[in-house]
Short mmCIF file of C-alpha atoms in Angstrom, two decimals:
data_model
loop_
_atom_site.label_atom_id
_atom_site.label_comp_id
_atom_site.label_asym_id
_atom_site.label_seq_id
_atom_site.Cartn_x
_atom_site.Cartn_y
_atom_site.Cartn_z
CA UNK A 1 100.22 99.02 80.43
CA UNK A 2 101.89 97.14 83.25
CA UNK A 3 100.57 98.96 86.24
CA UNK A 4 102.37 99.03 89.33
CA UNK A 5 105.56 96.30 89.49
CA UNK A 6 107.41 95.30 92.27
CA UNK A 7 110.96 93.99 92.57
CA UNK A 8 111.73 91.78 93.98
CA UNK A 9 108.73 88.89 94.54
CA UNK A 10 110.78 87.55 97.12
CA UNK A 11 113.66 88.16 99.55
CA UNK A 12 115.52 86.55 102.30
CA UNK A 13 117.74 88.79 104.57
CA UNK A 14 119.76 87.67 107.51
CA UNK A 15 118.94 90.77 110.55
CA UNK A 16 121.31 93.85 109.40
CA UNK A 17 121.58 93.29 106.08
CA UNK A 18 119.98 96.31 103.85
CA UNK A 19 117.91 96.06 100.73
CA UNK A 20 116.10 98.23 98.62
CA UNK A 21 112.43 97.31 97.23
CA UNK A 22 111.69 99.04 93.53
CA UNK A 23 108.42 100.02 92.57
CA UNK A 24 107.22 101.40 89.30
CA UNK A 25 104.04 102.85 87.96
CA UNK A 26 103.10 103.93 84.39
CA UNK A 27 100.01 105.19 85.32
CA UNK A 28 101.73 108.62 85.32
CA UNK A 29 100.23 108.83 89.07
CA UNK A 30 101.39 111.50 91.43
CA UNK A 31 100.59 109.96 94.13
CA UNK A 32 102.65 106.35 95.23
CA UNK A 33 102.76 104.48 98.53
CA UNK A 34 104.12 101.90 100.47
CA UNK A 35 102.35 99.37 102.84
CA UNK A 36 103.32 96.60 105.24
CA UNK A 37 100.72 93.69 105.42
CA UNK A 38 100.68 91.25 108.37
CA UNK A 39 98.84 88.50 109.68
CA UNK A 40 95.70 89.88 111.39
CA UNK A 41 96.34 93.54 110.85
CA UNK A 42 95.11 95.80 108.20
CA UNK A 43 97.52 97.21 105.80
CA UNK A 44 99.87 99.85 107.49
CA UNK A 45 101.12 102.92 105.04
CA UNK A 46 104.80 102.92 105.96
CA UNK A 47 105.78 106.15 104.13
CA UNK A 48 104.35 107.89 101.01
CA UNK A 49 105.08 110.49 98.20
CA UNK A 50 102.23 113.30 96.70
CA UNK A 51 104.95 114.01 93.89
CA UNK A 52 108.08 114.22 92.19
CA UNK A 53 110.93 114.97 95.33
CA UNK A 54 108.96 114.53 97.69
CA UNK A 55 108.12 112.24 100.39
CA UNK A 56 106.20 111.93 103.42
CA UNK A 57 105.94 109.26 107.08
CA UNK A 58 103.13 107.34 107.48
CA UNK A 59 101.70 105.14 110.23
CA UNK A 60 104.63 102.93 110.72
CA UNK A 61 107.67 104.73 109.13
CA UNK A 62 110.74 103.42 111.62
CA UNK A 63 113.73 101.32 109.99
CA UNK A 64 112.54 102.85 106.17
CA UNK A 65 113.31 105.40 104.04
CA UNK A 66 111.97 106.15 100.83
CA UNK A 67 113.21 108.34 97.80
CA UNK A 68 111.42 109.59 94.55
CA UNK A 69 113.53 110.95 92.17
CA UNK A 70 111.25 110.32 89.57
CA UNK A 71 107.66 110.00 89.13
CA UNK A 72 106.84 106.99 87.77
CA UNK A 73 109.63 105.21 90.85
CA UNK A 74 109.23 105.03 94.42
CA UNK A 75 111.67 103.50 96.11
CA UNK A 76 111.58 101.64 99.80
CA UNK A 77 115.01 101.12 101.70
CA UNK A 78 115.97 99.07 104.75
CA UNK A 79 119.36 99.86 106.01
CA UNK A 80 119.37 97.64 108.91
CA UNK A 81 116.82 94.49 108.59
CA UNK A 82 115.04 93.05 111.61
CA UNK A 83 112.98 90.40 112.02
CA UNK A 84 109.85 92.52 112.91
CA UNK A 85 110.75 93.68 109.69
CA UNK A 86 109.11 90.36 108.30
CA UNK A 87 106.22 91.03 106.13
CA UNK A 88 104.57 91.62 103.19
CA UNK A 89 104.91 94.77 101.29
CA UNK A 90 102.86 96.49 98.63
CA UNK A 91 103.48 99.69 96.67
CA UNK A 92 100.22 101.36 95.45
CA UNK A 93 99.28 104.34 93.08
CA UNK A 94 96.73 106.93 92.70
CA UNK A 95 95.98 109.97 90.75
CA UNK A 96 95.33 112.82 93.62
CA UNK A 97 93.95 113.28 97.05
CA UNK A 98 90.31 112.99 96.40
CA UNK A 99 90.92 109.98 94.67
CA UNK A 100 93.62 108.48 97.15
CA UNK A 101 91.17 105.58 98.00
CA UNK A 102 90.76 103.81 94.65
CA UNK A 103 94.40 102.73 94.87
CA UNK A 104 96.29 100.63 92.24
CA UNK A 105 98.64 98.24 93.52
CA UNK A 106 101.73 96.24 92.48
CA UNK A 107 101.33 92.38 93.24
CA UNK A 108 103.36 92.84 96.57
CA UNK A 109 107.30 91.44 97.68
CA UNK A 110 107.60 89.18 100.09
CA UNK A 111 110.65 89.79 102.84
CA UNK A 112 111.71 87.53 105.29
CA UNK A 113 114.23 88.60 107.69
CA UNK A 114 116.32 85.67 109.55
CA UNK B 1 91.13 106.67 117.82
CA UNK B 2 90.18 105.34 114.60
CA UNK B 3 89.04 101.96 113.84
CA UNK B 4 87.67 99.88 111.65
CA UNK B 5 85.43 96.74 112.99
CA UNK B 6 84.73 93.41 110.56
CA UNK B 7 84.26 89.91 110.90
CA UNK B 8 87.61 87.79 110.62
CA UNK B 9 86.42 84.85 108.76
CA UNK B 10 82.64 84.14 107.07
CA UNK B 11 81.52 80.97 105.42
CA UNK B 12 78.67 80.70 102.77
CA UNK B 13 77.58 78.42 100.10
CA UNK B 14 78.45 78.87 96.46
CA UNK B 15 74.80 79.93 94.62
CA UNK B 16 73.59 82.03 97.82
CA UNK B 17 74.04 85.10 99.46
CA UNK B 18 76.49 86.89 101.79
CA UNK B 19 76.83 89.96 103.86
CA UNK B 20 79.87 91.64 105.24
CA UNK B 21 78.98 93.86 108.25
CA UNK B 22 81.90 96.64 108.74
CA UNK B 23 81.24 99.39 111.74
CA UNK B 24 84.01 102.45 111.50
CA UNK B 25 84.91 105.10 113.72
CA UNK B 26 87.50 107.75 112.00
CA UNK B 27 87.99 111.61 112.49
CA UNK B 28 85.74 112.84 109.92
CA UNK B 29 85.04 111.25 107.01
CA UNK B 30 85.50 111.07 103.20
CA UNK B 31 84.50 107.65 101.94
CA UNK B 32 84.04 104.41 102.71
CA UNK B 33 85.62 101.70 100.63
CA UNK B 34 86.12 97.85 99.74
CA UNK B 35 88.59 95.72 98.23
CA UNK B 36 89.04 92.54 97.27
CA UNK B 37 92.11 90.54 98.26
CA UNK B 38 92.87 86.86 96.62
CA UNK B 39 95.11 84.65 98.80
CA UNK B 40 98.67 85.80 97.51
CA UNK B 41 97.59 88.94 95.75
CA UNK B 42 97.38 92.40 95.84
CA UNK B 43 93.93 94.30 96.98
CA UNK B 44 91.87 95.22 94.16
CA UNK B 45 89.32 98.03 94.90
CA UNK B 46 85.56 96.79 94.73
CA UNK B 47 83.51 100.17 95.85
CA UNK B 48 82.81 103.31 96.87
CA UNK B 49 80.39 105.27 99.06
CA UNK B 50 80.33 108.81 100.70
CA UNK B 51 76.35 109.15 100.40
CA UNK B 52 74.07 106.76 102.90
CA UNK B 53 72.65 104.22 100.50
CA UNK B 54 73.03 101.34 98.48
CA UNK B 55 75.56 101.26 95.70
CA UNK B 56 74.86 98.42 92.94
CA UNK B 57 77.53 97.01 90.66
CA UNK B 58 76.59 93.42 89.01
CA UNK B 59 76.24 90.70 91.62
CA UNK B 60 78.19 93.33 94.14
CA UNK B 61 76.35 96.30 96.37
CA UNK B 62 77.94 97.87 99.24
CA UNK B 63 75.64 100.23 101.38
CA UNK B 64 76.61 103.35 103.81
CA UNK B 65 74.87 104.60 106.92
CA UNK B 66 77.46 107.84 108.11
CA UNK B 67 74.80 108.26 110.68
CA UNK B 68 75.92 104.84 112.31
CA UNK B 69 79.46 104.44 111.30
CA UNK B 70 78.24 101.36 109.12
CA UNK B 71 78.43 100.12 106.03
CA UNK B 72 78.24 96.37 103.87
CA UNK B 73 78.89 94.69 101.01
CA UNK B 74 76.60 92.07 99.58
CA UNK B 75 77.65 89.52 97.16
CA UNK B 76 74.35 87.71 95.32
CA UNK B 77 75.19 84.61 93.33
CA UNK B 78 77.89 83.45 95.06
CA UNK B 79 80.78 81.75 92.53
CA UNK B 80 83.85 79.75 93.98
CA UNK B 81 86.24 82.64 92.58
CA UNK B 82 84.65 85.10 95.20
CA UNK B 83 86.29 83.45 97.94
CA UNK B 84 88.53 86.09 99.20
CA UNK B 85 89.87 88.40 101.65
CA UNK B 86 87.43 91.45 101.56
CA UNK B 87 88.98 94.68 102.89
CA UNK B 88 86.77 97.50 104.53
CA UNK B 89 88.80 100.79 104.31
CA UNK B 90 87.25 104.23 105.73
CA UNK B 91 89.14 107.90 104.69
CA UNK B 92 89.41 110.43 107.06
CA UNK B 93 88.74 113.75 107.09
CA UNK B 94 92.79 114.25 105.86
CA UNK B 95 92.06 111.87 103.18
CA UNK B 96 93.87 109.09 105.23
CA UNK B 97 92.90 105.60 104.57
CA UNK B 98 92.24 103.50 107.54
CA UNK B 99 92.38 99.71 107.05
CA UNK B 100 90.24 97.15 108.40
CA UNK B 101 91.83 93.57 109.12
CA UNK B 102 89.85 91.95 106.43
CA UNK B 103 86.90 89.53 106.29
CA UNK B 104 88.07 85.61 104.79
CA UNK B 105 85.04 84.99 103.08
CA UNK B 106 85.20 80.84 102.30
CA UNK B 107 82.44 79.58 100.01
CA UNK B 108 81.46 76.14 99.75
CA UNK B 109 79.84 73.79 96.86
#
């Protein structure tokens, strides 16, 4: 089993460009997220989904948007990059709400925004 | 608000013994838990607690006081490969994780 994947590792945008960020899981998880990590700050849940179709803001949702059309894929959109948009980001897994806090995550894509 | 309160950076010498305070404050409560980060790489999760007391697993405990808002994890036999970013994360009563900053634990020969 692979886990959680990311794609892409990497990424260098110049400030309105858009991108998407891929994330699957083949845990067969219903629950997926996606965090921002930044220097000094702990990890910030940017939007997240409880299920197939559906989708749900987090703590820091502005300048994202997020689909899941299918389970095992969560997706995370930028339409219009900026440079506070620099970060790290990690998409994570779980199997339900009681066990939201043992999350599984993918090994992160780093975005730089110019 | 909701907060989570750990050192930024520890130092300790490879063979001994560390401990890595974390104080919380979150509406309600559902668990208190740590992960690991390497420089580079995603969080991996370490422990667990909802109960007060000391959870044991190999040269890793972590220990929960609700009463206080407090909680640690000890790492015995310290081994270059445990230096890391360790992550203190509380859940509130909505099952919402609230991260802590992280502790840079650097160990030493």
């Amino acid at each position: 089993n692979a886990g959680v994947t990311q794609t892409p590792k990497f990424r260098v945008l110049k400030t309105g460009q858009s991108m998407t960020l891929l994330c699957a899981q083949d845990m067969n998880h219903e629950y997926m997220y996606w965090y921002r990590q930044d220097p000094g700050m702990g990890l910030r849940l940017i939007h997240y989904s409880v299920g197939e179709g559906t989708t749900a803001k987090g703590e820091v949702p502005d300048g994202y948007n997020v689909s899941r059309l299918k389970k095992q894929n969560f997706l995370l959109g930028l339409e219009s990059a900026a440079p506070s948009q620099t970060s790290v980001y990690f998409c994570a897994s779980s199997q339900g709400q009681r066990e939201t806090g043992e999350l599984f995550f993918g090994e992160g894509s780093r975005l730089t925004v110019l | 608000g909701q907060n989570i309160d750990q050192p930024t950076e520890m130092t300790a010498t490879e063979g001994a013994i560390v401990q890595i305070n974390c104080t919380y404050q979150t509406s309600g409560f559902n668990g208190l838990f740590w992960y690991q980060q390497h420089a580079g790489e995603a969080p991996t999760f370490l422990s667990y607690n909802v109960l007060d007391g000391l959870e044991e697993k190999g040269r890793f405990s972590s220990f929960l006081s609700r009463s206080k808002g407090y909680s640690y994890l000890l790492l015995k036999e310290l081994q270059m490969k445990d230096s890391a970013s360790y992550l203190c994360v509380s859940m509130d009563s909505n099952y919402q994780l609230i991260w802590g900053a992280g502790t840079k634990l650097i160990i030493k020969p």
